[in-house]
Short mmCIF file of C-alpha atoms in Angstrom, two decimals:
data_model
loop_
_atom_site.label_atom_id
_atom_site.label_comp_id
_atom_site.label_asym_id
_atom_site.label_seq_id
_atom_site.Cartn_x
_atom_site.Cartn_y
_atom_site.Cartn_z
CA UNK A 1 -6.66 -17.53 -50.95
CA UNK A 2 -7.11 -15.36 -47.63
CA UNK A 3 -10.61 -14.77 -46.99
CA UNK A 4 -11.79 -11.13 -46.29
CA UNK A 5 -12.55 -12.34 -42.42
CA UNK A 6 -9.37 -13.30 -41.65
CA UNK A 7 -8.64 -9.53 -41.46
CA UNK A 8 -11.89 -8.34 -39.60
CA UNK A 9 -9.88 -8.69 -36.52
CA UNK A 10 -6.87 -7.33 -36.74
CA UNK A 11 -8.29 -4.31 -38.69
CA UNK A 12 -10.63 -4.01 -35.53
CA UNK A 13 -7.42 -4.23 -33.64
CA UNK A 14 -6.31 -1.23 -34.55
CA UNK A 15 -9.30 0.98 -34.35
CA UNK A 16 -9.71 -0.21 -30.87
CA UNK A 17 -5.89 1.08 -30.14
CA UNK A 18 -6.42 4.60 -31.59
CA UNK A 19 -8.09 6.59 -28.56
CA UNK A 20 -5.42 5.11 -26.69
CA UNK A 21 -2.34 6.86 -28.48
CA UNK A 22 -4.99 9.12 -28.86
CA UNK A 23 -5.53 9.90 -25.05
CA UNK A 24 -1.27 9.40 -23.86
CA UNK A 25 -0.10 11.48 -27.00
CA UNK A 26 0.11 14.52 -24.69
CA UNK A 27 3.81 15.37 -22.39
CA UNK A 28 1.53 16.36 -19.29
CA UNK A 29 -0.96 13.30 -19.40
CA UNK A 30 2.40 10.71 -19.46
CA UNK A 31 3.53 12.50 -16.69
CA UNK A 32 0.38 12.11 -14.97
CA UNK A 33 0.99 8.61 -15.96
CA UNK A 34 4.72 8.65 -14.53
CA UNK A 35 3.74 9.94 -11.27
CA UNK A 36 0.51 7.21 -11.29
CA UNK A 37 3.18 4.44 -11.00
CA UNK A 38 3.32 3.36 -7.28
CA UNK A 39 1.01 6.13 -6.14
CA UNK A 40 -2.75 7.14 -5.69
CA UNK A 41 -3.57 10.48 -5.92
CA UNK A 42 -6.94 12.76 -5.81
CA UNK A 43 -7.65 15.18 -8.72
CA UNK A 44 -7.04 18.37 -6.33
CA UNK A 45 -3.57 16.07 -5.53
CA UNK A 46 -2.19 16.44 -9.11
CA UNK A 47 -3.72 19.33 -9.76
CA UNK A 48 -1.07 20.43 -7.33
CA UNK A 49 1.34 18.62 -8.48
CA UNK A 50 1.11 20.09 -11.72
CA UNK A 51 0.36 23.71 -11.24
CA UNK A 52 -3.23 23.43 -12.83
CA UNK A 53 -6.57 24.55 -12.14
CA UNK A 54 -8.79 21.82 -11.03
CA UNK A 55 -11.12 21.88 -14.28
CA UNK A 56 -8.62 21.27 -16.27
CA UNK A 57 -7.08 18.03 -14.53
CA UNK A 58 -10.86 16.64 -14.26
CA UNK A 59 -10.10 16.73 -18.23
CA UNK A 60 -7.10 15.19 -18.95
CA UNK A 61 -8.13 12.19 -16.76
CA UNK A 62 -11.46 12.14 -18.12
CA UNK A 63 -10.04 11.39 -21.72
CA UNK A 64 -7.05 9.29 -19.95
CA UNK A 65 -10.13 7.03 -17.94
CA UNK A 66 -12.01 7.10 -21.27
CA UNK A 67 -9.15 5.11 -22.82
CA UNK A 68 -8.32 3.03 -20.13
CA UNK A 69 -5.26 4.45 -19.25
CA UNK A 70 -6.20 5.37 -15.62
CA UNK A 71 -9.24 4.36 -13.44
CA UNK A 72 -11.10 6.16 -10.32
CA UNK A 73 -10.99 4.94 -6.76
CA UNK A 74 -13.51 6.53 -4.25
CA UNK A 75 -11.86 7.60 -0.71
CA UNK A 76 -14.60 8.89 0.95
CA UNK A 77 -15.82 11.85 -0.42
CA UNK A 78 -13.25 12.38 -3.17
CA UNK A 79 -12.07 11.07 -6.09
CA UNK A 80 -8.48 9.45 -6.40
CA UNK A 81 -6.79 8.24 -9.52
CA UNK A 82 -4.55 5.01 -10.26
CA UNK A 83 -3.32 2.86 -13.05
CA UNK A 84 -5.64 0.08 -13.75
CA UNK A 85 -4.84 -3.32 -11.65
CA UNK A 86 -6.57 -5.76 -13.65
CA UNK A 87 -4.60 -5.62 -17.54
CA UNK A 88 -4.33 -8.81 -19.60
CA UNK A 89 -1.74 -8.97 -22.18
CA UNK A 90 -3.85 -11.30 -24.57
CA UNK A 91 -6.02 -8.52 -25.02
CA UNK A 92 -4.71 -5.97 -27.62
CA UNK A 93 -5.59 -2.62 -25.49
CA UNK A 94 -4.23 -3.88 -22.20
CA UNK A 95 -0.95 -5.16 -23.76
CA UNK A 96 -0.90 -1.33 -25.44
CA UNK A 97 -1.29 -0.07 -21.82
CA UNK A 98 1.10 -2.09 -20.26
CA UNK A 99 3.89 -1.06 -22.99
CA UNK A 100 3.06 2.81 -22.43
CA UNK A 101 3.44 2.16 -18.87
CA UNK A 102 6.66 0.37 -19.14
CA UNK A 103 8.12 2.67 -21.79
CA UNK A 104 7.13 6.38 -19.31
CA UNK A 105 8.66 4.31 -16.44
CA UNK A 106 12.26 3.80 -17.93
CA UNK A 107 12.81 7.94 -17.15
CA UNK A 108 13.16 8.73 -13.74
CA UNK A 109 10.97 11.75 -12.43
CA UNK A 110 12.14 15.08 -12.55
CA UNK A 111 13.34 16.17 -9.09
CA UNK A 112 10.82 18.61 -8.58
CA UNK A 113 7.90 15.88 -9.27
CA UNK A 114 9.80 13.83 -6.69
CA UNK A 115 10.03 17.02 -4.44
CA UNK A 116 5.82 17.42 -4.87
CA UNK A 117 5.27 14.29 -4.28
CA UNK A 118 7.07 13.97 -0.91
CA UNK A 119 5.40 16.98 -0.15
CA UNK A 120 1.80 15.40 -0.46
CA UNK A 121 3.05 12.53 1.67
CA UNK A 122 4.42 14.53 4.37
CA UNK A 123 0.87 16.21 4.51
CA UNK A 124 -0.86 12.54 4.45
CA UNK A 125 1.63 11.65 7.18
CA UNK A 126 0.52 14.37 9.48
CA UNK A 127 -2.68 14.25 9.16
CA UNK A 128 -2.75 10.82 10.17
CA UNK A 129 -0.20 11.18 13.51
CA UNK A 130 -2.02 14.38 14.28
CA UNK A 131 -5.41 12.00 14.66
CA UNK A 132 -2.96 9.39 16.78
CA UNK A 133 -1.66 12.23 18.87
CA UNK A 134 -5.16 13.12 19.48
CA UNK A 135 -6.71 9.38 20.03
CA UNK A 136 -3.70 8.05 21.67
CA UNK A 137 -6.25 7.16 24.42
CA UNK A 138 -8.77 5.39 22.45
CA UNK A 139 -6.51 3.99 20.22
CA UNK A 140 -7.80 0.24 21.15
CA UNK A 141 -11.44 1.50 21.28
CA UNK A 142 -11.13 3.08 17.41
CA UNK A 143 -10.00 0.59 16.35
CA UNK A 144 -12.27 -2.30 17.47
CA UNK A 145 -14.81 0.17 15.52
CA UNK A 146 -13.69 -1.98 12.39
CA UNK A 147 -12.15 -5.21 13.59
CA UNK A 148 -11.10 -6.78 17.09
CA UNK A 149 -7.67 -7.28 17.68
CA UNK A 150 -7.92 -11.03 17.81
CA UNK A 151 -9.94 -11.04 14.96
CA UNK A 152 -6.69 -10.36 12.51
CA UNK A 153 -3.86 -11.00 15.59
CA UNK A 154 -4.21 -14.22 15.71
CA UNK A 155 -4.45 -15.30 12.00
CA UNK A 156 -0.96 -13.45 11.54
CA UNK A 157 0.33 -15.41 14.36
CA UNK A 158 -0.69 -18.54 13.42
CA UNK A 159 0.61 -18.04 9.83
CA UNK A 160 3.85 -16.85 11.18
CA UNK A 161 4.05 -20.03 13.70
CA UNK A 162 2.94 -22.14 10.63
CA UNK A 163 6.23 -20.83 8.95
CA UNK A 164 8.57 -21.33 12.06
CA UNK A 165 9.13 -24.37 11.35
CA UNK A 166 10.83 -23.94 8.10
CA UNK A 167 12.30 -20.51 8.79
CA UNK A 168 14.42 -18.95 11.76
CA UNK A 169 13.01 -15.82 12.79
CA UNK A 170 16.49 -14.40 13.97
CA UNK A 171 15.16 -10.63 13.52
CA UNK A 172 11.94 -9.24 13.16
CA UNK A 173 10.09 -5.78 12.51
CA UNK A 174 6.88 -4.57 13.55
CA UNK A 175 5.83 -1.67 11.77
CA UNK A 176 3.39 0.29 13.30
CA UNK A 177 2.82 -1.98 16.43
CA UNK A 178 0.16 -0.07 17.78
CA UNK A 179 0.13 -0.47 21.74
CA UNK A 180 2.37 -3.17 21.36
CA UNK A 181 -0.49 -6.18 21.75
CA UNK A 182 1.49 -8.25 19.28
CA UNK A 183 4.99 -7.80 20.25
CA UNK A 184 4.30 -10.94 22.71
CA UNK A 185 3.90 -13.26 19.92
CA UNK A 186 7.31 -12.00 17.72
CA UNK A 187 9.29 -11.62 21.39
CA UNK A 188 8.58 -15.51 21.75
CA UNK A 189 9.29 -16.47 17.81
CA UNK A 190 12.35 -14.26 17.21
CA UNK A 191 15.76 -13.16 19.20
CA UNK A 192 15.48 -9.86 18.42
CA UNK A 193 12.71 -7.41 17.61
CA UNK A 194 12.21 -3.90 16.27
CA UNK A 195 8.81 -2.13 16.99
CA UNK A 196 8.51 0.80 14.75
CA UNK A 197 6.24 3.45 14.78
CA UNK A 198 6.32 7.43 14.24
CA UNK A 199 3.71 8.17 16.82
CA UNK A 200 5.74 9.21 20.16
CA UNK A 201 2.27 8.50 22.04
CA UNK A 202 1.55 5.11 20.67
CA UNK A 203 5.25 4.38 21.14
CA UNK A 204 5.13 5.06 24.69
CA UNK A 205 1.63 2.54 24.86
CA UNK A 206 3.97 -0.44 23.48
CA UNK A 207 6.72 0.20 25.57
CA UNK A 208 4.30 -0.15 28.95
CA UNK A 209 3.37 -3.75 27.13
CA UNK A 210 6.88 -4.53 26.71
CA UNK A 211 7.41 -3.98 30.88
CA UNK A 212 4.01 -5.46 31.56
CA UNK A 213 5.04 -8.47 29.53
CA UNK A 214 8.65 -8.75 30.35
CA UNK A 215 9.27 -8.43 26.30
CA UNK A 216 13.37 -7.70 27.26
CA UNK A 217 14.31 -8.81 23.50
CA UNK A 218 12.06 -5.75 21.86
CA UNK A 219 13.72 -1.96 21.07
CA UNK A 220 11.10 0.49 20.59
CA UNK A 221 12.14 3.27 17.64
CA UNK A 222 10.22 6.33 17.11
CA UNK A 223 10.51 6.73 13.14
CA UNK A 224 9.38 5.73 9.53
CA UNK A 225 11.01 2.80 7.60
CA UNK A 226 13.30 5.33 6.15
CA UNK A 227 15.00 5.84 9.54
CA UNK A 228 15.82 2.08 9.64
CA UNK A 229 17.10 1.87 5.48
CA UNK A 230 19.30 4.26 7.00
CA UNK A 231 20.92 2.39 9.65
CA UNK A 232 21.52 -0.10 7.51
CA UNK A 233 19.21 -2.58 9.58
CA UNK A 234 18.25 -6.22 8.09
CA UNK A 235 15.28 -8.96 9.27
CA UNK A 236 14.18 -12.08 8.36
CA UNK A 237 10.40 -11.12 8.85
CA UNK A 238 8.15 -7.87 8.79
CA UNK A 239 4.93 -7.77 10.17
CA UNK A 240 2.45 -4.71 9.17
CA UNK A 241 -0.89 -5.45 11.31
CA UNK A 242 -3.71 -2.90 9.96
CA UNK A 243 -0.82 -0.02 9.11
CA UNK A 244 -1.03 0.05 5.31
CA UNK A 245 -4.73 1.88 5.79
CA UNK A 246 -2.80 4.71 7.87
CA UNK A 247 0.27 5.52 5.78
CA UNK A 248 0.54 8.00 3.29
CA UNK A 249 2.15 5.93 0.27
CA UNK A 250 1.42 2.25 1.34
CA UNK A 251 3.01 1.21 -2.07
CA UNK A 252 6.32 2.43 -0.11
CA UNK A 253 5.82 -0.33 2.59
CA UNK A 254 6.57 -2.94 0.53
CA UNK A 255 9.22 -1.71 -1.17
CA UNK A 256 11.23 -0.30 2.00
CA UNK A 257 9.83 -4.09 3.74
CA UNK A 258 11.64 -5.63 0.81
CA UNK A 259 15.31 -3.34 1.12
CA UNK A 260 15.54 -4.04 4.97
CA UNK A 261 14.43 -8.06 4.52
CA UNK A 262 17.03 -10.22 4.26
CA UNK A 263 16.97 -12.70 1.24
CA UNK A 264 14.43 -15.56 2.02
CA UNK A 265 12.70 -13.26 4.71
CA UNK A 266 9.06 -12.84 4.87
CA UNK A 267 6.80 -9.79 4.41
CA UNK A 268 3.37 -10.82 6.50
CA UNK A 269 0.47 -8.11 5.90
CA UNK A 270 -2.99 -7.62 7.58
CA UNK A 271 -5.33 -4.89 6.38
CA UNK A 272 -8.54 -3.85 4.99
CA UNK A 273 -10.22 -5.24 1.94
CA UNK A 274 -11.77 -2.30 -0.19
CA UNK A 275 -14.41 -0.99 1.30
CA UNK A 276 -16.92 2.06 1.09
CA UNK A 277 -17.66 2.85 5.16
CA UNK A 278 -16.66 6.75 4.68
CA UNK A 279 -17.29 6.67 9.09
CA UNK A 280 -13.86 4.92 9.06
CA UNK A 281 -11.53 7.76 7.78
CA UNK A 282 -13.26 10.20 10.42
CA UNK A 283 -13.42 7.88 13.73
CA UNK A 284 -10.65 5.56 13.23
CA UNK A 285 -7.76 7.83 10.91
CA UNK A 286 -8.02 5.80 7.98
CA UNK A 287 -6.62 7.81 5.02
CA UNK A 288 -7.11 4.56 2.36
CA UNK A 289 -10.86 2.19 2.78
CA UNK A 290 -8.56 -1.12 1.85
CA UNK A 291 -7.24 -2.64 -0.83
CA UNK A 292 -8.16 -4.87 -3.05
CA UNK A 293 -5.86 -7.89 -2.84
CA UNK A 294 -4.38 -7.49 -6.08
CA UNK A 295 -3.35 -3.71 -5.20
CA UNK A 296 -1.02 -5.91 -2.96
CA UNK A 297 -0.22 -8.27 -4.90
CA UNK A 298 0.81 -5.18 -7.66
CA UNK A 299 2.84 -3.89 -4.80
CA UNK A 300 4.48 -6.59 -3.37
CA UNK A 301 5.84 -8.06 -7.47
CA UNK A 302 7.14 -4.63 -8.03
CA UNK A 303 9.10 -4.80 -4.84
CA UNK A 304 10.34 -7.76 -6.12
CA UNK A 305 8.66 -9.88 -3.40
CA UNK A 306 6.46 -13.51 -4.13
CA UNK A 307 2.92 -13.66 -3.24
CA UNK A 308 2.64 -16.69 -1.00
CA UNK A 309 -0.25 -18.07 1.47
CA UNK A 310 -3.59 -15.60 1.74
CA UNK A 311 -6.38 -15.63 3.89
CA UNK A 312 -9.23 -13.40 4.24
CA UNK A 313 -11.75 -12.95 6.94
CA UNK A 314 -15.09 -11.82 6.83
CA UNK A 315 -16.47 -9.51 9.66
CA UNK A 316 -20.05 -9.21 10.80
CA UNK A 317 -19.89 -5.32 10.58
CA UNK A 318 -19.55 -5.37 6.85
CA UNK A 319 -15.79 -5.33 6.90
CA UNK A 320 -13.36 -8.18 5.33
CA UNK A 321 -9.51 -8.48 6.59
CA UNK A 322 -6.92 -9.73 3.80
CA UNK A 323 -3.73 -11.08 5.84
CA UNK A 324 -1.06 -12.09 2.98
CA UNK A 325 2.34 -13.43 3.11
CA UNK A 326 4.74 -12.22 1.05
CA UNK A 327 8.61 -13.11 -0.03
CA UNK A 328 11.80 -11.76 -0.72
CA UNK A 329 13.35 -14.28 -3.55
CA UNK A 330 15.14 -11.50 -5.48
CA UNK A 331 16.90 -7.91 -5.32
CA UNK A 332 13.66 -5.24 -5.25
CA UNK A 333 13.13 -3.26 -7.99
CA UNK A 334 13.28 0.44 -7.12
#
């Protein structure tokens, strides 16, 4: 005979699940959901997106948070929305999540979502080259606000070294490169190198390190990743030194790294862990304070990249530095 407490739990199962259909049994909140998959956005953001007053998308994601279908990230002085990172599929509700999730992702979005959303990252994008074009002088100086060069420079390096031995470097990327300060270290590891940035001014900074430092294997291209996807280029490592921070969709950056990697090539990151310095998004560009590491981790497995070797680095200022190693052992997902 079945005892009545043998039940208590799955009844209590299903009570929990309730707010959940509850909460996604609307069109518009699964297409907030839809839009939520690789991107972060702030409530005036998809209130944009989806042609609605403010007040009203402050609702839907209230109810949506409520059930644990979304969760808020704090970017200064707003408030930006993502899917949860941290879902275990022993637990009833999270497993419910993660199948609503997978079953709104099978549609692709409607072209003018798509359109919208480019849209919002075009305006990300130029904010952040407009502050570039404007600090282009005290590029080095902003920067050392959060974290020396060295501090994160030589970490990647020595990770990258560490790998050498194992892998030929026979092309690499730098995206981002800054004024060039660690083009040195992939000139000397790899026979060819790409330094890519879409900053004209910072562009022209790295190629006066290139002639300083007699770096004749390195082609400077003015550009996003998309520019290289269409030339059909291919490496065998990527290096993104403090650049996810800056870019308008840095979910993106690992799955263009991923396209334009070769298979067995290596994704290496350095950035920001989360933080909540606000200073940084005025005096240094910042559009994103960090990540946590499994926002990268997230990233990288839906890229179809392999989490490998991690290190993080603790700064005096308050600050921590993730720099995380990442490989291409199947076809991305896109």
């Amino acid at each position: 005979m079945t005892s009545l407490s043998a039940h208590a739990n799955p009844i209590s199962s299903v009570d929990v699940l309730a707010p959940i259909f509850k909460a996604s049994g609307d069109p518009l909140r699964l297409e907030i959901l839809r839009v939520l998959r690789r991107d972060t956005f702030g409530v005036l953001e998809l209130s944009q997106l989806f042609d609605m007053r403010q007040s009203g998308m402050s609702h839907h994601l209230k109810v949506m948070h409520k059930a644990g279908l979304v969760e808020p990230q704090r970017e200064g002085n707003a408030i930006f929305y993502r899917r949860p990172l941290h879902l275990d599929n022993d637990k009833p509700t999270d497993l419910t999540i993660c199948q609503i999730f997978e079953a709104v992702d099978r549609a692709p979005l409607p072209v003018h979502l798509q359109e919208k959303i480019e849209s919002i990252r075009n305006q990300r994008a130029d904010q952040s080259q407009a502050f570039f074009s404007r600090h282009s002088e005290q590029f080095r100086e902003q920067q050392e606000l959060i974290a020396a060069f060295d501090l994160y420079a030589v970490p990647v390096a020595d990770m990258i070294r560490k790998r050498t031995r194992k892998s030929q470097w026979q092309t690499a990327l730098e995206i981002g490169p800054g004024e060039g300060g660690f083009l040195p270290v992939l000139s000397e590891l790899s026979e060819h190198v790409v330094a890519l940035d879409n900053s004209r001014d910072m562009l022209a900074k790295a190629a006066r390190t290139c002639i300083d430092e007699r770096l004749d294997n390195v082609d400077l291209i003015e550009g996003v990743t998309d520019t290289l996807l269409a030339r059909g280029d291919a490496f065998d490592l990527v290096v993104a030194n403090m650049v996810l921070h800056h870019v308008p969709s840095p979910a993106d950056i690992f799955l263009d790294a991923a396209a334009l990697m070769n298979n067995g090539g290596c994704l290496v990151v350095s950035d920001l862990c989360r933080h909540d310095q606000n200073w940084a998004k005025d005096n240094c560009g910042d559009l994103w304070l960090g990540f946590e590491p499994e926002e990268l981790t997230a990233w990288a497995v839906a890229a179809g990249l392999k989490a490998g070797e991690q290190l993080f680095i603790g700064l005096r200022n308050g600050f921590q530095v993730q720099v995380r190693e990442f490989w291409k052992t199947q076809l991305p997902l896109r």
